[in-house]
Amino acid sequence: MCGWRSPPAHNGVQLWLHLSFAIWFNAWWFSWISHRTASGKAWQITKDLLVILLADVLEALTGIRPANAAIEIPAAEIDSRQAVPGCLFVALPGEHHDGHDFVAEAFESGARVALVKRDLRGQFNTIDLRQTPSQEELEKKLSELDGSFCLLVDEPLTALQEAARFWRKKLPVEVIGITGSVGKSTTKEVVAEVLSQRYVTLKNKGNLNNEIGLPLTMLSLTEQHERAVLEMGFYIPGEINFLCDLASPHIGVVTNIGTVHASRAGSQEDIARGKAELVEALPEDGHAILNYDDLLVRAMASNTKAHVFFYGMDSSIDLWADNVESLGLEGIRFLLHYRQQVNRPAEVLQLRVPLIGRHSVQTALRAAAVGLVDGLTWQEIVSGLRSASTELSLMAVRTENGALILDDTYNASPESMLAALNLLHDLEGRRVAVLGDMLELGQYERHGHQMVGIRAAEVVDELITLGERAKIIAEAALDAGLPAEKITILESAEQVIQYLQPNLNSGDIVLVKGSNLMRMDRIVSALEYPV
């Protein structure tokens, strides 16, 4: 017989112990589920969650906090197509379009407020903030509004940045800033995965890493977030310094110094000075995580007052790796060494992680370093590394006839091209490389393409180039010994597609890579077998 039965009688001590345990357990459970992330690790409590309010935006822009502006702003957007109910739409002028022309579309999608510099009072309810109103005037105007409205400011971008700076200062979140020439986005993703094993973690979406994207990301912060992993891009001196002023990072990671964007930034030394602005901005109790294998990054140790933590392949530093083995598209395996104190034996772990290519060991080291200085256990760090996506920057897709395409079309620099060719070298099959122009290399343009051509000659069975600059790759590969009949120079993506379609066979491995503006993703889309 089964069913509900009365519990046995308890004496006073037993009852007290049961009640005490119940109270403790309920408190612990509520704390735990409130603490964990929403990324699949556990549940989260969102009741009474502190998110940015219209009152915060107005206080940031005017110094006045209206009593009747307790309206939640769930997100900030610059693209009216991405507008969500209640969001803040920021009308920015673009190269081809002006955001002011899409305010109506944003409001139709549910945006509550728009930051504008064009006077649209004839079309929409508007509060003019160009001259600071009194609190009474501001509250009166707000009380008269119904539905969506505009805030008229001198510069919407500046207003967005001021709102982000104000909001960041209100929150106790610790920020991890990441910069470098190559590997920023992948590092951001893996660092966030590691930190999310313990902390509720926010990260930039995509490559929102500049003076527009970073404040958009920061306005997504809530009181619940404990860590924010923010990629910081660089084009001109002072840019990263400005981003650090907005975000106030406590930990800074520098990946490497390459030649990408040299056409705008200048020499590698100029690029290094720009990237060093991150470590210069760190506080004394912060941590600068630096690539010891890159001499220009290593030298940044003298640019910071924060604690310096070196990672790389040298056994004299804090965290290093050796015995790195490529497992092809399955990831990499390596030994990880961590020395907590000088003259003390290092801890050693053998790891297998789903990051593709030998160069990815550097990404794993960076993420582990952040976890270590932030107090995570090895169990948490390893769990995060093993959870990292294998499709962070490179995707493997099949063609209809069974060839494998390595889609690495997001962007290209000499350093990332060489890393991709090294991965191709580690895979078995007929190796074909479709390589396009690398842009914005400035004075390093010819040398960078030549380096790629020399390595291609050592790796590929067939080389196809696309673009005027990529002809240098073909020339260098020919000079390095790749037979002329194995080199094809083409002028358009359509020509590449027409050439490849009848010439690919099962077992072939095709690397497709070039700068974003080359639109080499069209090649992958045309060849990929539809699922």
mmCIF file with all atom_site columns, C-alpha atoms in Angstrom, residues 233-243 264-266 269-278:
data_model
loop_
_atom_site.group_PDB
_atom_site.id
_atom_site.type_symbol
_atom_site.label_atom_id
_atom_site.label_alt_id
_atom_site.label_comp_id
_atom_site.label_asym_id
_atom_site.label_entity_id
_atom_site.label_seq_id
_atom_site.pdbx_PDB_ins_code
_atom_site.Cartn_x
_atom_site.Cartn_y
_atom_site.Cartn_z
_atom_site.occupancy
_atom_site.B_iso_or_equiv
_atom_site.pdbx_formal_charge
_atom_site.auth_seq_id
_atom_site.auth_comp_id
_atom_site.auth_asym_id
_atom_site.auth_atom_id
_atom_site.pdbx_PDB_model_num
ATOM 1  C CA . GLY A 1 233 ? 39.232 47.393 -31.545 1.00 0.00 ? 233 GLY A CA 1
ATOM 2  C CA . PHE A 1 234 ? 41.904 49.829 -32.678 1.00 0.00 ? 234 PHE A CA 1
ATOM 3  C CA . TYR A 1 235 ? 42.312 52.026 -35.744 1.00 0.00 ? 235 TYR A CA 1
ATOM 4  C CA . ILE A 1 236 ? 43.802 55.285 -34.488 1.00 0.00 ? 236 ILE A CA 1
ATOM 5  C CA . PRO A 1 237 ? 45.799 56.403 -31.421 1.00 0.00 ? 237 PRO A CA 1
ATOM 6  C CA . GLY A 1 238 ? 43.605 57.217 -28.451 1.00 0.00 ? 238 GLY A CA 1
ATOM 7  C CA . GLU A 1 239 ? 40.756 54.925 -29.478 1.00 0.00 ? 239 GLU A CA 1
ATOM 8  C CA . ILE A 1 240 ? 41.404 52.196 -26.907 1.00 0.00 ? 240 ILE A CA 1
ATOM 9  C CA . ASN A 1 241 ? 42.101 54.814 -24.246 1.00 0.00 ? 241 ASN A CA 1
ATOM 10 C CA . PHE A 1 242 ? 38.618 56.205 -24.923 1.00 0.00 ? 242 PHE A CA 1
ATOM 11 C CA . LEU A 1 243 ? 37.029 52.736 -24.763 1.00 0.00 ? 243 LEU A CA 1
ATOM 12 C CA . ARG A 1 264 ? 45.542 53.540 -40.984 1.00 0.00 ? 264 ARG A CA 1
ATOM 13 C CA . ALA A 1 265 ? 47.593 53.068 -37.826 1.00 0.00 ? 265 ALA A CA 1
ATOM 14 C CA . GLY A 1 266 ? 51.119 53.152 -39.285 1.00 0.00 ? 266 GLY A CA 1
ATOM 15 C CA . GLU A 1 269 ? 55.322 49.944 -33.344 1.00 0.00 ? 269 GLU A CA 1
ATOM 16 C CA . ASP A 1 270 ? 52.503 52.477 -33.802 1.00 0.00 ? 270 ASP A CA 1
ATOM 17 C CA . ILE A 1 271 ? 49.974 49.667 -33.530 1.00 0.00 ? 271 ILE A CA 1
ATOM 18 C CA . ALA A 1 272 ? 51.686 48.423 -30.358 1.00 0.00 ? 272 ALA A CA 1
ATOM 19 C CA . ARG A 1 273 ? 51.482 51.877 -28.805 1.00 0.00 ? 273 ARG A CA 1
ATOM 20 C CA . GLY A 1 274 ? 47.767 51.989 -29.572 1.00 0.00 ? 274 GLY A CA 1
ATOM 21 C CA . LYS A 1 275 ? 47.113 48.527 -28.146 1.00 0.00 ? 275 LYS A CA 1
ATOM 22 C CA . ALA A 1 276 ? 49.184 49.355 -25.048 1.00 0.00 ? 276 ALA A CA 1
ATOM 23 C CA . GLU A 1 277 ? 46.550 51.919 -24.085 1.00 0.00 ? 277 GLU A CA 1
ATOM 24 C CA . LEU A 1 278 ? 44.594 49.011 -22.597 1.00 0.00 ? 278 LEU A CA 1
#
